Coordinates of C-alpha atoms in Angstrom, one line a residue:
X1 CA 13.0 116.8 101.3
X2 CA 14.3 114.8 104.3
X3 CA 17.7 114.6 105.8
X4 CA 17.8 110.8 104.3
X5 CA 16.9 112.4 100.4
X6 CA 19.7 115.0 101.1
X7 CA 22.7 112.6 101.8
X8 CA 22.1 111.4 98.5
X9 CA 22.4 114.8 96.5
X10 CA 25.7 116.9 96.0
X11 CA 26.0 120.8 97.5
X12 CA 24.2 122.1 94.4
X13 CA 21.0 120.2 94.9
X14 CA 21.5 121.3 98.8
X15 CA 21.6 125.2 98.2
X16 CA 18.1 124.5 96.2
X17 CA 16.8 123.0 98.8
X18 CA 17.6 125.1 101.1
X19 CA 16.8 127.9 98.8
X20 CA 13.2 126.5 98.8
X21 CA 13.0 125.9 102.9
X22 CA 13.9 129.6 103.3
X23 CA 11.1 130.4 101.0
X24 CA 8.5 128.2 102.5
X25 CA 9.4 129.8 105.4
X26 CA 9.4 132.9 104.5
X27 CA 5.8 132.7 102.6
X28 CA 4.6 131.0 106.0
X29 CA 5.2 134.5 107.7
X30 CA 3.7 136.2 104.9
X31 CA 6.7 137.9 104.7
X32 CA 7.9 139.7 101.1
X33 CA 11.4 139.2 100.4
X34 CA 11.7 143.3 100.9
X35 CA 10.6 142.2 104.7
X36 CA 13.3 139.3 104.8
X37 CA 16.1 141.5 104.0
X38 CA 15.5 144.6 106.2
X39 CA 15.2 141.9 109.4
X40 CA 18.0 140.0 108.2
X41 CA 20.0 143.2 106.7
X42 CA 21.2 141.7 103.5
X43 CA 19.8 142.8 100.3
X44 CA 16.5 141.4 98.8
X45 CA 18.2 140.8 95.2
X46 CA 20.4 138.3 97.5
X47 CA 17.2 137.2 98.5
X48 CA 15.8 136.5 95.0
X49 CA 19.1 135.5 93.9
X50 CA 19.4 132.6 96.7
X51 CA 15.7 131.2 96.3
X52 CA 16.0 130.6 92.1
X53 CA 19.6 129.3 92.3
X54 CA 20.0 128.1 95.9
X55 CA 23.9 129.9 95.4
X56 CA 24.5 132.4 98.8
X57 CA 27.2 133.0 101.2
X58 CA 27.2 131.2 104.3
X59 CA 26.5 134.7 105.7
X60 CA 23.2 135.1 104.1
X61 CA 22.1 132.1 104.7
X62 CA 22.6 132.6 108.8
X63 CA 21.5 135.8 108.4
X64 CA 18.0 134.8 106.7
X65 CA 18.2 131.9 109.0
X66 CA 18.1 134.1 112.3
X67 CA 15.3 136.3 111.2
X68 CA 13.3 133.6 110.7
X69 CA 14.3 132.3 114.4
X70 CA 15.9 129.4 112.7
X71 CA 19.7 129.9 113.5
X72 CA 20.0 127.3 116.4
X73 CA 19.5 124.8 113.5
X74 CA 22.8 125.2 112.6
X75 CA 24.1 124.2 116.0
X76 CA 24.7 120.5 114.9
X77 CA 26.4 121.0 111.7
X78 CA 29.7 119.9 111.3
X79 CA 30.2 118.5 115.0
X80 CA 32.6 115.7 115.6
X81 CA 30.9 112.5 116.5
X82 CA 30.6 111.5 120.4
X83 CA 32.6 108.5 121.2
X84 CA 30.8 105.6 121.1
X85 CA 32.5 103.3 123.5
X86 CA 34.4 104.3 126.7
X87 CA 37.9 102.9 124.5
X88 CA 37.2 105.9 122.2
X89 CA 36.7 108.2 124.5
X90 CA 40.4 107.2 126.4
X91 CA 41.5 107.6 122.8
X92 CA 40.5 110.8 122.5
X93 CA 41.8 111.7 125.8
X94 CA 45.1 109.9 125.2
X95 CA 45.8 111.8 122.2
X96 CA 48.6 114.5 121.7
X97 CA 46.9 118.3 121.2
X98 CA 47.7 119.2 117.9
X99 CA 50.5 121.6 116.9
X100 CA 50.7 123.5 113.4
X101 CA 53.5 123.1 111.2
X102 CA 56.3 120.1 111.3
X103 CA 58.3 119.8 114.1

């Protein structure tokens, strides 16, 4: 499924998706899911539990992700845009650092 089919689907259809990436993967290395979860030390009911409903922790999923020397896919997810235009970026430096609470 590409990136462009994804925007289009809510977090459930995602995890199944994902679900079935990791198991492509994981068939591609001829890999059992027994193999998947001593390299990636979660359990392999996880495992099975993940590819038919796509529902894991975050954990698993970079877990399974960095035994199957995918984890620097993750590096772009959830980054803040780069500025666009040099005003944005004197925007960005202009702006007050943040402070918890009310003042």
């Amino acid at each position: 499924m590409s990136s462009a089919l994804l925007a289009l689907f809510g977090p459930i259809e995602i995890g199944k998706a994902l679900a079935e990436r990791l198991r492509a993967l994981r068939l591609t290395k001829c890999w059992t899911r027994e193999t998947l979860a001593k390299r990636s030390g979660v359990t392999a009911a996880s495992l099975k539990r993940f590819e038919n409903t796509g529902r894991a922790s975050l954990a698993l999923v970079l877990k399974a992700a960095h035994a199957l020397s995918r984890l620097d896919e993750f590096d772009a997810l959830l980054r803040s845009p780069a500025p666009q235009s040099l005003a944005e970026l004197e925007q960005l430096a202009a702006r007050p650092a943040r402070r918890r609470g009310r003042i």
